[in-house]
Amino acid sequence: MKPTNRIRSWEITSESNYKNRREFLRDAGLIIGGSLAASASALTLSAQANVRDLETVPGPYSTDEKPNSWEDITTYNNFYEFGTGKEDPYRNAQEFVTRPWSVKVSGECDKPGEYDFEDIIGPHTLEDRVYRHRCVEAWSMVVPWVGFPLGNLLKRFAPNSNAKYVRFKTLYDPKQMPGQRRAVLRWPYVEGLTIAEAMHPLTLMAVGVYGKELPNQNGAPMRLVIPWKYGFKGIKSIVEIEFTKRQPGTSWEMAAPREYGFYANVNPEVDHPRWSQARERRIGGGLFTQKQPTLMFNGYADEVAELYAGLNLRKNY
Ligand code: MTE
C-alpha cells in the first residue's frame, strides 16, 4: 500500500475550527502583534501548530461514527504524569521533550536491543483508524488515531515460544513529569497484554491523531490503543517493551486490584465496584446529552470475543 495525501473530512473541520478560533481570539483582543497572548485557548492553538502532518492510508476496522473534535481529544485527557485533572496534561505537557526517543526491547525474544523511535516506525505504513475510546470512568469519545498494528512491530523483535505476555513501560522523568513527584501511582506507569491481544490486528501502536503527530498530552511519541479495552490500558509515551513468561503487573491493578483487573475489557455486564459500566457519556455532546448503552467489547465483539473463549469475564475483569 502506498501512502496517500487524501484530504480527510476532519481535516477540513479542524482547519475551519482553527480559523474560527483565531478570528474569535483576534476579536477578543487575545492575539497581539500576530502572536498569541498566554491563555488556555492560546495554548490549544500553539499545541495545534506544533505537531506535524503525517502521511497515512485508510486502515481497516474504522467505525463510521463521527469523531470527536481535536479540542475534545487533546484537552480532556488522563496522563497522571502531568497531573490528575482532565486539563492538566494539556497544560503541563507542552514542553515535554519527545525527541530523541528510544525504546528498550527485552525478555523472551531473539532481537532485544535499544531501538530509536525513527527505526521503530520506519518500515511501517501509517493508517488512519477511527476507534471508539471508552474510559473506565464511563465517558467515551471517538478518536481518529494514526498508527500501525502493534503485532507488526513485535514480530520484528522475533518473540520466542516463551513469550506469553508483553509488558510496556512509560518514561520515568520527574523533572519533566511533575505528576511523578507525587505518589499518586507507583511510577513508572506499566501495562501488559497477553501475546494474543498484542498480536491482534485491532491493537494499534499510535503515533498520531487527526492526521497529525500525537500531541504530548495524548502520549507522544507513541502509545497503545486497544479499542475493546478501557482507556487505561492505552499506555502513553512508551520507553520499554518486554516479552514475559508470566502475567505482568499493571499500574492500576497494583494501585487498586479490586477495581482494576489485568484484562480491563469493556463489559457493560461487569460493573466497577463504585459505579455501573452499562452506559457511557459521549464527551462533547453538550450538557443535556443522554448517556448511551455501552457495547460489549466496546462494539468490537465480532473481532475479539474469541480471544476470551472459556474465560470467566466476571473473575477476569
Ligand atoms: N498512560 C500513562 N503513562 N499515564 C496515565 O496516567 N492514563 C490512562 C491511559 N494511559 C495514563 C496512560 C487512562 S486512565 C486513559 S483513559 C487513557 O490513557 C487516556 O488517553 P487519552 O488522554 O489519549 O484519551
PDB file of N, CA and C in Angstrom, residues 105-181:
ATOM      1  N   VAL A 105      13.961  -2.946  24.145  1.00  0.00           N
ATOM      2  CA  VAL A 105      13.200  -4.186  23.935  1.00  0.00           C
ATOM      3  C   VAL A 105      13.958  -5.315  24.623  1.00  0.00           C
ATOM      4  N   SER A 106      13.265  -6.092  25.474  1.00  0.00           N
ATOM      5  CA  SER A 106      13.968  -7.128  26.232  1.00  0.00           C
ATOM      6  C   SER A 106      13.073  -8.346  26.451  1.00  0.00           C
ATOM      7  N   GLY A 107      13.629  -9.341  27.121  1.00  0.00           N
ATOM      8  CA  GLY A 107      12.857 -10.524  27.507  1.00  0.00           C
ATOM      9  C   GLY A 107      12.900 -11.622  26.455  1.00  0.00           C
ATOM     10  N   GLU A 108      11.787 -12.344  26.354  1.00  0.00           N
ATOM     11  CA  GLU A 108      11.724 -13.577  25.562  1.00  0.00           C
ATOM     12  C   GLU A 108      11.642 -13.294  24.056  1.00  0.00           C
ATOM     13  N   CYS A 109      12.745 -12.845  23.492  1.00  0.00           N
ATOM     14  CA  CYS A 109      12.770 -12.577  22.046  1.00  0.00           C
ATOM     15  C   CYS A 109      14.206 -12.701  21.543  1.00  0.00           C
ATOM     16  N   ASP A 110      14.344 -12.881  20.236  1.00  0.00           N
ATOM     17  CA  ASP A 110      15.685 -13.072  19.668  1.00  0.00           C
ATOM     18  C   ASP A 110      16.372 -11.765  19.289  1.00  0.00           C
ATOM     19  N   LYS A 111      15.624 -10.676  19.225  1.00  0.00           N
ATOM     20  CA  LYS A 111      16.238  -9.408  18.821  1.00  0.00           C
ATOM     21  C   LYS A 111      16.014  -8.301  19.836  1.00  0.00           C
ATOM     22  N   PRO A 112      16.538  -8.508  21.072  1.00  0.00           N
ATOM     23  CA  PRO A 112      16.412  -7.435  22.054  1.00  0.00           C
ATOM     24  C   PRO A 112      17.309  -6.271  21.645  1.00  0.00           C
ATOM     25  N   GLY A 113      17.162  -5.139  22.306  1.00  0.00           N
ATOM     26  CA  GLY A 113      18.058  -4.014  21.993  1.00  0.00           C
ATOM     27  C   GLY A 113      17.404  -2.697  22.291  1.00  0.00           C
ATOM     28  N   GLU A 114      18.144  -1.658  21.958  1.00  0.00           N
ATOM     29  CA  GLU A 114      17.648  -0.292  22.144  1.00  0.00           C
ATOM     30  C   GLU A 114      17.348   0.236  20.741  1.00  0.00           C
ATOM     31  N   TYR A 115      16.105   0.577  20.475  1.00  0.00           N
ATOM     32  CA  TYR A 115      15.710   0.998  19.126  1.00  0.00           C
ATOM     33  C   TYR A 115      15.290   2.463  19.142  1.00  0.00           C
ATOM     34  N   ASP A 116      15.788   3.227  18.159  1.00  0.00           N
ATOM     35  CA  ASP A 116      15.361   4.623  18.019  1.00  0.00           C
ATOM     36  C   ASP A 116      13.911   4.677  17.552  1.00  0.00           C
ATOM     37  N   PHE A 117      13.228   5.741  17.954  1.00  0.00           N
ATOM     38  CA  PHE A 117      11.842   5.933  17.525  1.00  0.00           C
ATOM     39  C   PHE A 117      11.733   5.870  15.991  1.00  0.00           C
ATOM     40  N   GLU A 118      12.697   6.497  15.307  1.00  0.00           N
ATOM     41  CA  GLU A 118      12.642   6.512  13.839  1.00  0.00           C
ATOM     42  C   GLU A 118      12.761   5.085  13.276  1.00  0.00           C
ATOM     43  N   ASP A 119      13.636   4.245  13.896  1.00  0.00           N
ATOM     44  CA  ASP A 119      13.755   2.841  13.466  1.00  0.00           C
ATOM     45  C   ASP A 119      12.454   2.095  13.711  1.00  0.00           C
ATOM     46  N   ILE A 120      11.803   2.467  14.795  1.00  0.00           N
ATOM     47  CA  ILE A 120      10.585   1.744  15.157  1.00  0.00           C
ATOM     48  C   ILE A 120       9.477   2.000  14.148  1.00  0.00           C
ATOM     49  N   ILE A 121       9.262   3.262  13.789  1.00  0.00           N
ATOM     50  CA  ILE A 121       8.143   3.478  12.851  1.00  0.00           C
ATOM     51  C   ILE A 121       8.566   3.346  11.394  1.00  0.00           C
ATOM     52  N   GLY A 122       9.885   3.478  11.127  1.00  0.00           N
ATOM     53  CA  GLY A 122      10.391   3.485   9.753  1.00  0.00           C
ATOM     54  C   GLY A 122       9.690   2.555   8.772  1.00  0.00           C
ATOM     55  N   PRO A 123       9.707   1.245   8.986  1.00  0.00           N
ATOM     56  CA  PRO A 123       9.176   0.335   7.971  1.00  0.00           C
ATOM     57  C   PRO A 123       7.649   0.233   7.943  1.00  0.00           C
ATOM     58  N   HIS A 124       6.967   0.930   8.832  1.00  0.00           N
ATOM     59  CA  HIS A 124       5.519   0.715   8.937  1.00  0.00           C
ATOM     60  C   HIS A 124       4.718   1.762   8.165  1.00  0.00           C
ATOM     61  N   THR A 125       3.671   1.281   7.474  1.00  0.00           N
ATOM     62  CA  THR A 125       2.725   2.189   6.815  1.00  0.00           C
ATOM     63  C   THR A 125       1.774   2.730   7.874  1.00  0.00           C
ATOM     64  N   LEU A 126       1.635   4.037   7.914  1.00  0.00           N
ATOM     65  CA  LEU A 126       0.745   4.628   8.923  1.00  0.00           C
ATOM     66  C   LEU A 126      -0.697   4.610   8.417  1.00  0.00           C
ATOM     67  N   GLU A 127      -1.588   4.141   9.265  1.00  0.00           N
ATOM     68  CA  GLU A 127      -3.005   4.015   8.897  1.00  0.00           C
ATOM     69  C   GLU A 127      -3.864   4.952   9.744  1.00  0.00           C
ATOM     70  N   ASP A 128      -4.933   5.459   9.118  1.00  0.00           N
ATOM     71  CA  ASP A 128      -5.971   6.171   9.889  1.00  0.00           C
ATOM     72  C   ASP A 128      -6.948   5.135  10.402  1.00  0.00           C
ATOM     73  N   ARG A 129      -7.238   5.168  11.676  1.00  0.00           N
ATOM     74  CA  ARG A 129      -8.240   4.241  12.216  1.00  0.00           C
ATOM     75  C   ARG A 129      -9.117   4.983  13.216  1.00  0.00           C
ATOM     76  N   VAL A 130     -10.376   5.090  12.897  1.00  0.00           N
ATOM     77  CA  VAL A 130     -11.298   5.799  13.786  1.00  0.00           C
ATOM     78  C   VAL A 130     -11.867   4.778  14.776  1.00  0.00           C
ATOM     79  N   TYR A 131     -11.470   4.904  16.034  1.00  0.00           N
ATOM     80  CA  TYR A 131     -11.843   3.924  17.055  1.00  0.00           C
ATOM     81  C   TYR A 131     -12.686   4.555  18.149  1.00  0.00           C
ATOM     82  N   ARG A 132     -13.599   3.736  18.692  1.00  0.00           N
ATOM     83  CA  ARG A 132     -14.279   4.147  19.931  1.00  0.00           C
ATOM     84  C   ARG A 132     -13.275   4.088  21.062  1.00  0.00           C
ATOM     85  N   HIS A 133     -13.319   5.068  21.943  1.00  0.00           N
ATOM     86  CA  HIS A 133     -12.355   5.194  23.044  1.00  0.00           C
ATOM     87  C   HIS A 133     -13.214   5.273  24.300  1.00  0.00           C
ATOM     88  N   ARG A 134     -13.200   4.223  25.131  1.00  0.00           N
ATOM     89  CA  ARG A 134     -14.107   4.154  26.288  1.00  0.00           C
ATOM     90  C   ARG A 134     -13.287   4.161  27.559  1.00  0.00           C
ATOM     91  N   CYS A 135     -13.500   5.177  28.368  1.00  0.00           N
ATOM     92  CA  CYS A 135     -12.741   5.260  29.604  1.00  0.00           C
ATOM     93  C   CYS A 135     -13.473   4.521  30.721  1.00  0.00           C
ATOM     94  N   VAL A 136     -12.733   4.035  31.698  1.00  0.00           N
ATOM     95  CA  VAL A 136     -13.336   3.283  32.797  1.00  0.00           C
ATOM     96  C   VAL A 136     -14.262   4.187  33.607  1.00  0.00           C
ATOM     97  N   GLU A 137     -14.044   5.496  33.539  1.00  0.00           N
ATOM     98  CA  GLU A 137     -14.891   6.421  34.297  1.00  0.00           C
ATOM     99  C   GLU A 137     -16.237   6.659  33.616  1.00  0.00           C
ATOM    100  N   ALA A 138     -16.580   5.841  32.637  1.00  0.00           N
ATOM    101  CA  ALA A 138     -17.876   5.866  31.957  1.00  0.00           C
ATOM    102  C   ALA A 138     -18.093   7.073  31.045  1.00  0.00           C
ATOM    103  N   TRP A 139     -17.005   7.614  30.514  1.00  0.00           N
ATOM    104  CA  TRP A 139     -17.157   8.558  29.407  1.00  0.00           C
ATOM    105  C   TRP A 139     -16.484   7.945  28.174  1.00  0.00           C
ATOM    106  N   SER A 140     -16.832   8.473  27.028  1.00  0.00           N
ATOM    107  CA  SER A 140     -16.238   7.925  25.799  1.00  0.00           C
ATOM    108  C   SER A 140     -16.051   9.022  24.766  1.00  0.00           C
ATOM    109  N   MET A 141     -15.239   8.697  23.763  1.00  0.00           N
ATOM    110  CA  MET A 141     -15.013   9.584  22.619  1.00  0.00           C
ATOM    111  C   MET A 141     -14.868   8.693  21.392  1.00  0.00           C
ATOM    112  N   VAL A 142     -14.836   9.319  20.219  1.00  0.00           N
ATOM    113  CA  VAL A 142     -14.462   8.611  19.002  1.00  0.00           C
ATOM    114  C   VAL A 142     -13.218   9.320  18.490  1.00  0.00           C
ATOM    115  N   VAL A 143     -12.135   8.565  18.297  1.00  0.00           N
ATOM    116  CA  VAL A 143     -10.840   9.195  18.024  1.00  0.00           C
ATOM    117  C   VAL A 143     -10.248   8.691  16.703  1.00  0.00           C
ATOM    118  N   PRO A 144      -9.897   9.607  15.797  1.00  0.00           N
ATOM    119  CA  PRO A 144      -9.229   9.191  14.571  1.00  0.00           C
ATOM    120  C   PRO A 144      -7.717   9.045  14.793  1.00  0.00           C
ATOM    121  N   TRP A 145      -7.313   7.881  15.249  1.00  0.00           N
ATOM    122  CA  TRP A 145      -5.896   7.635  15.522  1.00  0.00           C
ATOM    123  C   TRP A 145      -5.117   7.446  14.235  1.00  0.00           C
ATOM    124  N   VAL A 146      -3.817   7.662  14.311  1.00  0.00           N
ATOM    125  CA  VAL A 146      -2.885   7.266  13.245  1.00  0.00           C
ATOM    126  C   VAL A 146      -1.888   6.319  13.898  1.00  0.00           C
ATOM    127  N   GLY A 147      -1.678   5.166  13.271  1.00  0.00           N
ATOM    128  CA  GLY A 147      -0.725   4.227  13.856  1.00  0.00           C
ATOM    129  C   GLY A 147      -0.522   3.030  12.957  1.00  0.00           C
ATOM    130  N   PHE A 148       0.052   1.986  13.536  1.00  0.00           N
ATOM    131  CA  PHE A 148       0.248   0.747  12.781  1.00  0.00           C
ATOM    132  C   PHE A 148       0.006  -0.403  13.751  1.00  0.00           C
ATOM    133  N   PRO A 149      -0.325  -1.599  13.218  1.00  0.00           N
ATOM    134  CA  PRO A 149      -0.621  -2.703  14.125  1.00  0.00           C
ATOM    135  C   PRO A 149       0.590  -3.026  15.006  1.00  0.00           C
ATOM    136  N   LEU A 150       0.354  -3.085  16.315  1.00  0.00           N
ATOM    137  CA  LEU A 150       1.441  -3.386  17.250  1.00  0.00           C
ATOM    138  C   LEU A 150       2.110  -4.716  16.879  1.00  0.00           C
ATOM    139  N   GLY A 151       1.288  -5.693  16.460  1.00  0.00           N
ATOM    140  CA  GLY A 151       1.823  -7.025  16.138  1.00  0.00           C
ATOM    141  C   GLY A 151       2.921  -6.970  15.078  1.00  0.00           C
ATOM    142  N   ASN A 152       2.751  -6.078  14.088  1.00  0.00           N
ATOM    143  CA  ASN A 152       3.778  -5.973  13.035  1.00  0.00           C
ATOM    144  C   ASN A 152       5.110  -5.533  13.622  1.00  0.00           C
ATOM    145  N   LEU A 153       5.050  -4.660  14.619  1.00  0.00           N
ATOM    146  CA  LEU A 153       6.276  -4.206  15.277  1.00  0.00           C
ATOM    147  C   LEU A 153       6.865  -5.342  16.117  1.00  0.00           C
ATOM    148  N   LEU A 154       6.016  -5.994  16.913  1.00  0.00           N
ATOM    149  CA  LEU A 154       6.526  -7.034  17.821  1.00  0.00           C
ATOM    150  C   LEU A 154       7.185  -8.173  17.049  1.00  0.00           C
ATOM    151  N   LYS A 155       6.637  -8.512  15.890  1.00  0.00           N
ATOM    152  CA  LYS A 155       7.225  -9.602  15.088  1.00  0.00           C
ATOM    153  C   LYS A 155       8.661  -9.295  14.708  1.00  0.00           C
ATOM    154  N   ARG A 156       8.970  -8.026  14.536  1.00  0.00           N
ATOM    155  CA  ARG A 156      10.344  -7.653  14.147  1.00  0.00           C
ATOM    156  C   ARG A 156      11.350  -8.000  15.247  1.00  0.00           C
ATOM    157  N   PHE A 157      10.891  -8.126  16.495  1.00  0.00           N
ATOM    158  CA  PHE A 157      11.812  -8.466  17.583  1.00  0.00           C
ATOM    159  C   PHE A 157      11.903  -9.977  17.797  1.00  0.00           C
ATOM    160  N   ALA A 158      11.219 -10.743  16.961  1.00  0.00           N
ATOM    161  CA  ALA A 158      11.277 -12.212  16.978  1.00  0.00           C
ATOM    162  C   ALA A 158      11.029 -12.808  18.365  1.00  0.00           C
ATOM    163  N   PRO A 159       9.803 -12.621  18.899  1.00  0.00           N
ATOM    164  CA  PRO A 159       9.482 -13.247  20.193  1.00  0.00           C
ATOM    165  C   PRO A 159       9.594 -14.769  20.093  1.00  0.00           C
ATOM    166  N   ASN A 160      10.076 -15.425  21.181  1.00  0.00           N
ATOM    167  CA  ASN A 160      10.198 -16.891  21.158  1.00  0.00           C
ATOM    168  C   ASN A 160       8.956 -17.533  21.786  1.00  0.00           C
ATOM    169  N   SER A 161       8.964 -18.865  21.892  1.00  0.00           N
ATOM    170  CA  SER A 161       7.735 -19.554  22.326  1.00  0.00           C
ATOM    171  C   SER A 161       7.442 -19.344  23.817  1.00  0.00           C
ATOM    172  N   ASN A 162       8.383 -18.807  24.583  1.00  0.00           N
ATOM    173  CA  ASN A 162       8.108 -18.480  25.996  1.00  0.00           C
ATOM    174  C   ASN A 162       7.370 -17.155  26.159  1.00  0.00           C
ATOM    175  N   ALA A 163       7.299 -16.384  25.092  1.00  0.00           N
ATOM    176  CA  ALA A 163       6.683 -15.043  25.193  1.00  0.00           C
ATOM    177  C   ALA A 163       5.166 -15.193  25.247  1.00  0.00           C
ATOM    178  N   LYS A 164       4.628 -15.167  26.469  1.00  0.00           N
ATOM    179  CA  LYS A 164       3.171 -15.325  26.636  1.00  0.00           C
ATOM    180  C   LYS A 164       2.489 -13.972  26.863  1.00  0.00           C
ATOM    181  N   TYR A 165       3.257 -13.009  27.308  1.00  0.00           N
ATOM    182  CA  TYR A 165       2.729 -11.676  27.619  1.00  0.00           C
ATOM    183  C   TYR A 165       3.711 -10.613  27.135  1.00  0.00           C
ATOM    184  N   VAL A 166       3.206  -9.377  27.004  1.00  0.00           N
ATOM    185  CA  VAL A 166       4.081  -8.259  26.682  1.00  0.00           C
ATOM    186  C   VAL A 166       3.843  -7.162  27.720  1.00  0.00           C
ATOM    187  N   ARG A 167       4.939  -6.633  28.228  1.00  0.00           N
ATOM    188  CA  ARG A 167       4.858  -5.611  29.266  1.00  0.00           C
ATOM    189  C   ARG A 167       5.385  -4.301  28.690  1.00  0.00           C
ATOM    190  N   PHE A 168       4.733  -3.205  29.005  1.00  0.00           N
ATOM    191  CA  PHE A 168       5.118  -1.889  28.477  1.00  0.00           C
ATOM    192  C   PHE A 168       5.384  -0.948  29.645  1.00  0.00           C
ATOM    193  N   LYS A 169       6.290  -0.020  29.426  1.00  0.00           N
ATOM    194  CA  LYS A 169       6.626   0.933  30.476  1.00  0.00           C
ATOM    195  C   LYS A 169       6.688   2.343  29.893  1.00  0.00           C
ATOM    196  N   THR A 170       6.172   3.303  30.667  1.00  0.00           N
ATOM    197  CA  THR A 170       6.230   4.728  30.294  1.00  0.00           C
ATOM    198  C   THR A 170       7.544   5.325  30.803  1.00  0.00           C
ATOM    199  N   LEU A 171       7.969   6.398  30.213  1.00  0.00           N
ATOM    200  CA  LEU A 171       9.148   7.134  30.684  1.00  0.00           C
ATOM    201  C   LEU A 171       9.011   7.506  32.162  1.00  0.00           C
ATOM    202  N   TYR A 172      10.129   7.398  32.898  1.00  0.00           N
ATOM    203  CA  TYR A 172      10.179   7.936  34.268  1.00  0.00           C
ATOM    204  C   TYR A 172      11.123   9.126  34.258  1.00  0.00           C
ATOM    205  N   ASP A 173      10.599  10.324  34.456  1.00  0.00           N
ATOM    206  CA  ASP A 173      11.415  11.531  34.408  1.00  0.00           C
ATOM    207  C   ASP A 173      10.706  12.643  35.191  1.00  0.00           C
ATOM    208  N   PRO A 174      10.840  12.579  36.538  1.00  0.00           N
ATOM    209  CA  PRO A 174      10.102  13.542  37.378  1.00  0.00           C
ATOM    210  C   PRO A 174      10.448  14.998  37.075  1.00  0.00           C
ATOM    211  N   LYS A 175      11.633  15.250  36.479  1.00  0.00           N
ATOM    212  CA  LYS A 175      11.966  16.643  36.130  1.00  0.00           C
ATOM    213  C   LYS A 175      10.970  17.173  35.102  1.00  0.00           C
ATOM    214  N   GLN A 176      10.647  16.325  34.126  1.00  0.00           N
ATOM    215  CA  GLN A 176       9.728  16.755  33.080  1.00  0.00           C
ATOM    216  C   GLN A 176       8.280  16.447  33.414  1.00  0.00           C
ATOM    217  N   MET A 177       8.081  15.441  34.268  1.00  0.00           N
ATOM    218  CA  MET A 177       6.714  14.971  34.535  1.00  0.00           C
ATOM    219  C   MET A 177       6.357  15.275  35.991  1.00  0.00           C
ATOM    220  N   PRO A 178       5.758  16.441  36.227  1.00  0.00           N
ATOM    221  CA  PRO A 178       5.530  16.886  37.603  1.00  0.00           C
ATOM    222  C   PRO A 178       4.682  15.915  38.414  1.00  0.00           C
ATOM    223  N   GLY A 179       3.787  15.193  37.756  1.00  0.00           N
ATOM    224  CA  GLY A 179       2.918  14.250  38.472  1.00  0.00           C
ATOM    225  C   GLY A 179       3.706  13.129  39.136  1.00  0.00           C
ATOM    226  N   GLN A 180       4.904  12.824  38.590  1.00  0.00           N
ATOM    227  CA  GLN A 180       5.709  11.736  39.151  1.00  0.00           C
ATOM    228  C   GLN A 180       6.395  12.142  40.466  1.00  0.00           C
ATOM    229  N   ARG A 181       6.287  13.421  40.827  1.00  0.00           N
ATOM    230  CA  ARG A 181       6.862  13.846  42.104  1.00  0.00           C
ATOM    231  C   ARG A 181       5.911  13.525  43.258  1.00  0.00           C
TER     232      ARG A 181
END
